[in-house]
Short mmCIF file of C-alpha atoms in Angstrom, two decimals:
data_model
loop_
_atom_site.label_atom_id
_atom_site.label_comp_id
_atom_site.label_asym_id
_atom_site.label_seq_id
_atom_site.Cartn_x
_atom_site.Cartn_y
_atom_site.Cartn_z
CA MET B 279 94.07 122.89 101.42
CA SER B 280 93.43 122.84 97.66
CA ALA B 281 93.80 119.05 97.63
CA ARG B 282 91.12 118.72 100.32
CA LEU B 283 88.70 121.00 98.47
CA LEU B 284 89.27 119.09 95.22
CA TRP B 285 88.61 115.76 96.94
CA LEU B 286 85.38 116.93 98.60
CA THR B 287 84.17 118.46 95.33
CA LEU B 288 84.75 115.19 93.45
CA VAL B 289 82.93 113.16 96.11
CA PHE B 290 79.82 115.29 96.26
CA CYS B 291 79.66 115.71 92.47
CA SER B 292 79.83 111.93 92.12
CA VAL B 293 77.02 111.50 94.64
CA SER B 294 74.78 113.93 92.76
CA VAL B 295 75.50 112.28 89.39
CA PHE B 296 74.92 108.69 90.48
CA ASP B 297 72.17 109.35 93.04
CA GLY B 298 69.35 108.12 90.87
CA TRP B 299 71.20 105.22 89.35
CA ALA B 300 72.28 102.83 92.10
CA GLN B 301 73.35 102.36 95.70
CA THR B 302 75.77 105.03 96.88
CA THR B 303 77.51 104.83 100.26
CA LEU B 304 79.42 107.60 102.01
CA THR B 305 81.49 106.97 105.13
CA PHE B 306 83.40 109.54 107.16
CA THR B 307 85.83 108.32 109.83
CA SER B 308 87.98 110.20 112.32
CA SER B 309 90.84 108.44 114.12
CA LEU B 310 92.91 109.56 117.10
CA PRO B 311 96.03 107.45 117.84
CA PHE B 312 97.59 107.37 121.29
CA ASP B 313 100.37 105.70 123.25
CA LEU B 314 102.09 106.12 126.61
CA GLY B 315 103.46 109.45 125.41
CA GLY B 316 100.01 110.92 124.75
CA PHE B 317 97.82 111.48 121.71
CA GLY B 318 99.01 111.68 118.11
CA ASP B 319 97.68 113.58 115.10
CA LEU B 320 93.97 113.38 114.43
CA SER B 321 93.22 111.93 110.98
CA PHE B 322 90.12 111.95 108.81
CA GLU B 323 89.10 109.44 106.16
CA GLY B 324 86.31 109.81 103.68
CA SER B 325 85.20 106.92 101.49
CA TRP B 326 82.66 106.70 98.69
CA SER B 327 81.33 103.65 96.90
CA TRP B 328 78.85 103.26 94.09
CA GLN B 329 77.42 99.95 92.93
CA ARG B 330 75.30 99.16 89.94
CA ALA B 331 75.63 95.73 88.37
CA PRO B 332 77.97 94.87 86.82
CA TRP B 333 80.05 97.87 88.05
CA THR B 334 81.45 98.77 91.47
CA VAL B 335 83.41 101.98 91.93
CA GLY B 336 85.09 103.21 95.10
CA ALA B 337 87.33 105.99 96.33
CA SER B 338 88.78 107.02 99.68
CA ALA B 339 91.11 109.68 101.00
CA THR B 340 92.94 110.16 104.30
CA LEU B 341 93.81 113.58 105.70
CA THR B 342 95.50 114.70 108.91
CA THR B 343 95.37 118.09 110.57
CA LYS B 344 98.69 118.82 108.85
CA SER B 345 98.51 117.38 105.34
CA PHE B 346 96.94 115.09 102.78
CA GLU B 347 98.11 111.50 103.36
CA ASN B 348 96.82 109.29 100.55
CA ALA B 349 93.92 108.42 98.31
CA LYS B 350 92.77 105.09 96.92
CA LEU B 351 90.69 104.49 93.81
CA SER B 352 89.10 101.22 92.72
CA VAL B 353 86.82 99.96 89.98
CA SER B 354 85.58 96.44 89.28
CA TYR B 355 83.42 94.79 86.66
CA GLN B 356 81.80 91.38 87.02
CA VAL B 357 79.45 89.66 84.63
CA SER B 358 78.79 85.93 84.46
CA GLN B 359 82.20 84.29 85.00
CA ILE B 360 84.36 87.27 84.08
CA HIS B 361 85.74 89.58 86.77
CA ALA B 362 88.05 92.53 86.19
CA SER B 363 89.31 95.05 88.73
CA ALA B 364 91.78 97.90 89.03
CA THR B 365 93.10 99.74 92.09
CA ALA B 366 95.43 102.70 92.51
CA THR B 367 97.03 104.48 95.47
CA LEU B 368 97.98 108.16 95.37
CA THR B 369 100.10 110.23 97.77
CA PRO B 370 101.26 113.86 97.68
CA HIS B 371 104.14 112.56 95.52
CA GLY B 372 101.77 111.13 92.90
CA LEU B 373 100.85 107.57 91.93
CA THR B 374 102.67 105.08 94.17
CA SER B 375 101.08 101.76 93.19
CA ALA B 376 98.41 100.28 90.94
CA GLU B 377 97.12 96.79 90.27
CA ILE B 378 95.00 95.31 87.49
CA GLN B 379 93.39 91.87 87.83
CA LEU B 380 91.47 89.77 85.34
CA LYS B 381 89.78 86.44 86.08
CA ALA B 382 87.73 84.60 83.49
CA GLU B 383 86.28 81.10 83.18
CA PHE B 384 84.86 79.70 79.96
CA THR B 385 82.28 76.86 80.05
CA GLY B 386 84.14 75.21 82.93
CA LEU B 387 86.87 73.92 80.61
CA ALA B 388 89.22 76.90 80.53
CA SER B 389 90.15 79.70 82.90
CA LEU B 390 92.50 82.66 82.87
CA GLU B 391 93.97 84.74 85.69
CA ASN B 392 96.19 87.74 85.09
CA THR B 393 97.64 90.23 87.59
CA LEU B 394 99.70 93.30 86.71
CA ASN B 395 101.40 95.57 89.27
CA PHE B 396 102.63 99.09 88.58
CA GLY B 397 104.73 101.57 90.55
CA ARG B 398 105.93 105.12 90.13
CA ARG B 399 108.27 104.11 87.33
CA GLY B 400 105.75 102.01 85.44
CA PHE B 401 105.24 98.27 85.21
CA LYS B 402 106.80 96.29 88.10
CA ASN B 403 105.70 92.66 87.88
CA GLY B 404 102.79 90.38 87.21
CA LYS B 405 101.59 86.83 86.89
CA VAL B 406 99.50 84.96 84.34
CA THR B 407 97.86 81.55 84.88
CA VAL B 408 95.96 79.50 82.29
CA LYS B 409 94.02 76.31 83.05
CA LEU B 410 92.65 73.97 80.38
CA GLY B 411 90.46 70.92 80.86
CA PRO B 412 87.81 69.62 83.28
CA SER B 413 88.41 68.96 86.98
CA ASN B 414 89.38 65.31 86.48
CA LEU B 415 91.99 66.01 83.77
CA ASN B 416 93.49 69.43 83.30
CA VAL B 417 96.69 71.29 82.51
CA THR B 418 97.74 74.49 84.28
CA GLY B 419 100.46 76.83 83.10
CA SER B 420 101.75 79.93 84.87
CA ALA B 421 104.53 82.45 84.47
CA GLN B 422 105.89 85.52 86.20
CA LEU B 423 105.91 88.77 84.24
CA THR B 424 108.74 91.29 84.61
CA PRO B 425 109.78 94.43 82.69
CA GLU B 426 112.30 92.20 80.89
CA GLY B 427 109.65 89.69 79.79
CA ILE B 428 108.37 86.27 80.88
CA ALA B 429 110.19 84.53 83.75
CA ALA B 430 109.91 81.27 85.70
CA PRO B 431 107.30 79.45 83.56
CA THR B 432 105.78 76.37 85.21
CA GLY B 433 103.28 73.72 84.15
CA THR B 434 101.14 71.22 86.04
CA LEU B 435 99.21 68.18 84.82
CA ASN B 436 96.44 66.94 87.14
CA PHE B 437 94.25 63.88 86.83
CA SER B 438 91.81 62.04 89.07
CA LEU B 439 89.85 58.82 88.71
CA ALA B 440 87.09 57.75 91.10
CA GLN B 441 86.05 54.12 91.46
CA GLU B 442 83.76 52.27 93.84
CA LEU B 443 86.64 50.68 95.77
CA GLY B 444 89.03 53.63 95.65
CA ASP B 445 90.33 56.77 94.01
CA LEU B 446 93.46 57.51 92.02
CA SER B 447 94.92 60.97 91.43
CA GLY B 448 98.19 62.46 90.34
CA THR B 449 100.03 65.72 89.81
CA THR B 450 103.03 66.24 87.53
CA ASN B 451 104.98 69.49 87.74
CA PHE B 452 107.23 70.96 85.07
CA SER B 453 109.52 73.99 85.02
CA ALA B 454 111.55 75.74 82.34
CA HIS B 455 114.20 73.03 82.78
CA GLY B 456 111.76 70.15 82.21
CA PHE B 457 110.26 67.58 84.57
CA LYS B 458 110.29 68.70 88.21
CA GLN B 459 108.34 66.16 90.27
CA GLN B 460 105.35 63.83 90.23
CA SER B 461 102.97 62.90 93.02
CA LEU B 462 100.65 59.89 92.78
CA SER B 463 97.95 59.19 95.35
CA ALA B 464 95.77 56.08 95.67
CA VAL B 465 92.90 55.83 98.14
CA GLY B 466 91.45 52.44 99.02
CA TYR B 467 88.15 52.04 100.89
CA LEU B 468 88.81 49.08 103.17
CA SER B 469 85.36 49.29 104.79
CA ASP B 470 82.71 51.85 105.62
CA ASP B 471 84.92 53.31 108.37
CA TRP B 472 88.50 52.58 107.24
CA THR B 473 90.51 54.05 104.36
CA LEU B 474 94.12 53.58 103.28
CA THR B 475 95.92 56.28 101.30
CA MET B 476 99.27 55.73 99.58
CA THR B 477 101.17 58.71 98.17
CA SER B 478 104.34 58.43 96.09
CA LEU B 479 106.72 61.29 95.30
CA ILE B 480 109.05 61.01 92.30
CA THR B 481 111.65 63.55 91.12
CA PRO B 482 114.29 63.52 88.35
CA ARG B 483 116.54 61.72 90.85
CA GLY B 484 114.01 58.90 91.11
CA PHE B 485 111.88 57.69 94.00
CA GLN B 486 111.85 60.10 96.94
CA SER B 487 109.23 58.94 99.40
CA GLU B 488 106.17 56.79 99.98
CA THR B 489 103.57 57.77 102.57
CA PHE B 490 100.94 55.42 104.01
CA ASP B 491 97.98 56.92 105.84
CA LEU B 492 95.42 54.71 107.61
CA ALA B 493 92.29 56.59 108.74
CA THR B 494 89.06 55.68 110.50
CA THR B 495 85.93 57.51 111.63
CA LEU B 496 84.01 57.01 114.87
CA TRP B 497 80.82 58.31 116.46
CA ASP B 498 79.01 58.81 113.15
CA GLY B 499 81.86 60.86 111.73
CA LEU B 500 82.31 63.20 114.71
CA LEU B 501 85.78 61.76 115.43
CA SER B 502 88.48 60.84 112.91
CA LEU B 503 91.81 59.16 113.63
CA SER B 504 94.69 58.66 111.22
CA PHE B 505 98.11 57.04 111.44
CA SER B 506 100.79 57.83 108.86
CA VAL B 507 104.25 56.52 108.00
CA THR B 508 106.71 58.04 105.51
CA ILE B 509 109.35 55.82 103.91
CA GLU B 510 112.34 57.13 101.98
CA SER B 511 115.31 55.36 100.42
CA ARG B 512 117.06 55.23 103.80
CA GLY B 513 114.03 53.73 105.55
CA ILE B 514 111.24 55.05 107.76
CA THR B 515 111.83 58.75 108.33
CA SER B 516 108.70 59.94 110.12
CA GLU B 517 105.45 58.83 111.69
CA GLY B 518 102.38 60.78 112.63
CA VAL B 519 99.11 60.56 114.51
CA SER B 520 96.26 63.01 113.96
CA LEU B 521 92.82 63.46 115.47
CA ASP B 522 89.87 65.43 114.12
CA LEU B 523 86.96 66.14 116.45
CA MET B 524 83.73 67.96 115.65
CA LEU B 525 82.11 69.38 118.77
CA ASP B 526 79.02 71.57 119.01
CA GLY B 527 79.99 74.28 116.52
CA LEU B 528 83.74 73.79 117.06
CA PHE B 529 86.19 71.83 114.91
CA VAL B 530 89.39 70.66 116.64
CA GLN B 531 92.39 69.06 114.94
CA ALA B 532 95.47 67.78 116.77
CA SER B 533 98.52 66.00 115.36
CA LEU B 534 101.76 64.52 116.68
CA ASP B 535 104.86 64.03 114.53
CA PHE B 536 107.57 61.51 115.40
CA ALA B 537 111.07 60.84 114.11
CA GLY B 538 111.72 57.28 115.12
CA LEU B 539 110.28 57.00 118.63
CA GLU B 540 111.04 60.62 119.51
CA LEU B 541 108.38 63.34 119.35
CA SER B 542 109.53 65.96 116.86
CA GLY B 543 106.57 68.31 116.95
CA PHE B 544 102.87 68.83 117.52
CA GLN B 545 100.13 70.99 116.06
CA LEU B 546 96.76 72.04 117.45
CA MET B 547 94.10 73.85 115.47
CA ALA B 548 90.58 74.87 116.47
CA ASN B 549 88.00 77.02 114.72
CA GLY B 550 84.30 77.55 115.11
CA PHE B 551 82.12 78.96 117.86
CA LEU B 552 82.13 78.78 121.65
CA GLY B 553 78.78 80.18 122.69
CA ASP B 554 78.45 83.66 121.19
CA PHE B 555 82.16 83.94 120.39
CA SER B 556 84.01 82.83 117.28
CA LEU B 557 87.39 81.15 117.75
CA ASP B 558 90.28 80.56 115.37
CA THR B 559 93.55 79.29 116.81
CA PHE B 560 96.68 77.49 115.67
CA ILE B 561 99.55 76.27 117.87
CA MET B 562 102.77 74.61 116.70
CA GLY B 563 105.58 73.43 118.93
CA SER B 564 107.69 70.62 120.35
CA PHE B 565 108.93 69.41 123.72
CA GLU B 566 111.14 72.50 123.83
CA GLY B 567 108.08 74.76 123.89
CA ILE B 568 105.72 76.65 121.62
CA GLN B 569 107.33 77.74 118.37
CA PHE B 570 104.35 79.61 116.99
CA ALA B 571 100.84 80.36 118.19
CA THR B 572 98.02 82.56 116.98
CA LEU B 573 94.53 83.07 118.39
CA THR B 574 91.68 85.25 117.18
CA THR B 575 88.29 85.58 118.85
CA SER B 576 85.36 87.94 118.51
CA GLY B 577 81.79 88.22 119.69
CA GLU B 578 79.17 90.25 121.54
CA LEU B 579 79.53 91.27 125.20
CA PHE B 580 77.12 93.59 127.03
CA GLY B 581 75.96 95.10 123.74
CA PHE B 582 79.50 95.74 122.48
CA SER B 583 81.41 93.94 119.75
CA VAL B 584 84.71 92.77 121.22
CA SER B 585 87.70 91.13 119.56
CA ALA B 586 91.12 89.87 120.57
CA SER B 587 94.11 88.68 118.54
CA LEU B 588 97.21 87.02 120.00
CA ASP B 589 100.49 86.14 118.26
CA MET B 590 103.33 84.29 119.98
CA SER B 591 106.67 82.87 118.88
CA VAL B 592 109.54 80.99 120.49
CA PHE B 593 110.66 84.34 121.94
CA GLY B 594 107.35 84.91 123.75
CA LEU B 595 104.56 87.39 123.11
CA ASP B 596 104.81 89.15 119.75
CA ASN B 597 101.53 91.04 119.70
CA LEU B 598 98.22 91.23 121.54
CA SER B 599 95.44 93.34 120.03
CA LEU B 600 92.20 94.16 121.82
CA GLY B 601 89.24 95.86 120.17
CA LEU B 602 85.89 97.24 121.30
CA SER B 603 83.17 98.72 119.08
CA ARG B 604 79.55 99.81 119.22
CA SER B 605 77.12 100.70 116.45
CA LEU B 606 74.56 103.44 117.06
CA GLY B 607 72.50 103.72 113.91
CA ARG B 608 74.62 105.45 111.29
CA TRP B 609 77.37 106.02 113.83
CA ALA B 610 80.06 103.49 114.80
CA LEU B 611 82.46 104.01 117.71
CA SER B 612 85.52 101.84 118.30
CA ALA B 613 88.70 101.63 120.36
CA GLU B 614 91.69 99.34 120.00
CA GLY B 615 94.96 98.76 121.79
CA ASN B 616 98.14 96.81 120.99
CA PHE B 617 100.54 95.16 123.41
CA GLY B 618 103.96 93.63 122.79
CA ALA B 619 106.75 92.00 124.73
CA ASP B 620 107.62 95.41 126.21
CA GLY B 621 104.07 96.25 127.24
CA PHE B 622 101.57 98.69 125.78
CA GLN B 623 102.46 99.72 122.22
CA GLY B 624 99.65 102.12 121.40
CA GLY B 625 96.09 102.26 120.20
CA SER B 626 93.46 104.43 118.56
CA LEU B 627 89.97 105.82 119.01
CA LYS B 628 87.70 105.96 115.97
CA ALA B 629 84.29 107.37 115.12
CA SER B 630 82.60 106.87 111.75
CA TYR B 631 79.37 107.99 110.12
CA THR B 632 77.85 106.08 107.20
CA LEU B 633 75.23 107.45 104.84
CA LYS B 634 73.54 105.34 102.16
CA ILE B 635 71.77 107.10 99.32
#
């Protein structure tokens, strides 16, 4: 109980202190999980955020009828092209995780990204990335950070050259052991509607592959077709056909992959809008069936916000999530349910109240 009183005291003190300074938002949410066995423990979440450029501060805590679950703290600072943030998660056992991020860009010629992760026992891991040079010629270096020091350093050299009749670009990758691989790509504009792209891949063992991609556009760019062939040292190893179609608010991409004259796989992707509903789907498979499929859709129906998410694999249905929500001024009511291969897996009912000061 003392933890709850301390949390509420901190929230309301913060609101009173920052009230006259900037935008303060308070949100209180109650959630009731349920499954075929009945209802679970009712939980409560309170969140507070305060924003005044260049600072953003946030905090949230989750309680159940039995105990304090966790609390999350965050702070971020952004000015010009420099962004820094820190987050921390607390449980009844103390600090469980924390992360510090720094992103900075200087005059478009240099950038720095640094991420540090901490756990209960201190520093866990991190990553640092440095980029030098303009977009058409730059060098990128990155390394993993561990408690023992720097690990797995890598470097990348990128260049690009644009001409009236074609473009040339390349990427060279290095590791701690030296040269890793190089990719060279040349694009030739055969006409207003036809382009030919040649991509070479070279490794320390020598030539690995050469890919030719012939593409054309039709119907004022609404339809694109491309034909590709990949050649390795042992000959032609794969062919592909892809189609891009832009409908009214919906982008569709389909591709077929062949090994010799035999279909080895297909992919179908669509995202955009169908009427009042958004759609994002991806399907991958072969003649043997669907290997992976995901579909997400959301929109408005009879004054409610509805959403559905579907995940499938070669074994069948993995997960189906259905959601329904309604906003009533400062109040928001929602319900969601999850289904799996064995049927209904559970769901939750939520009610939240948001107050902006």
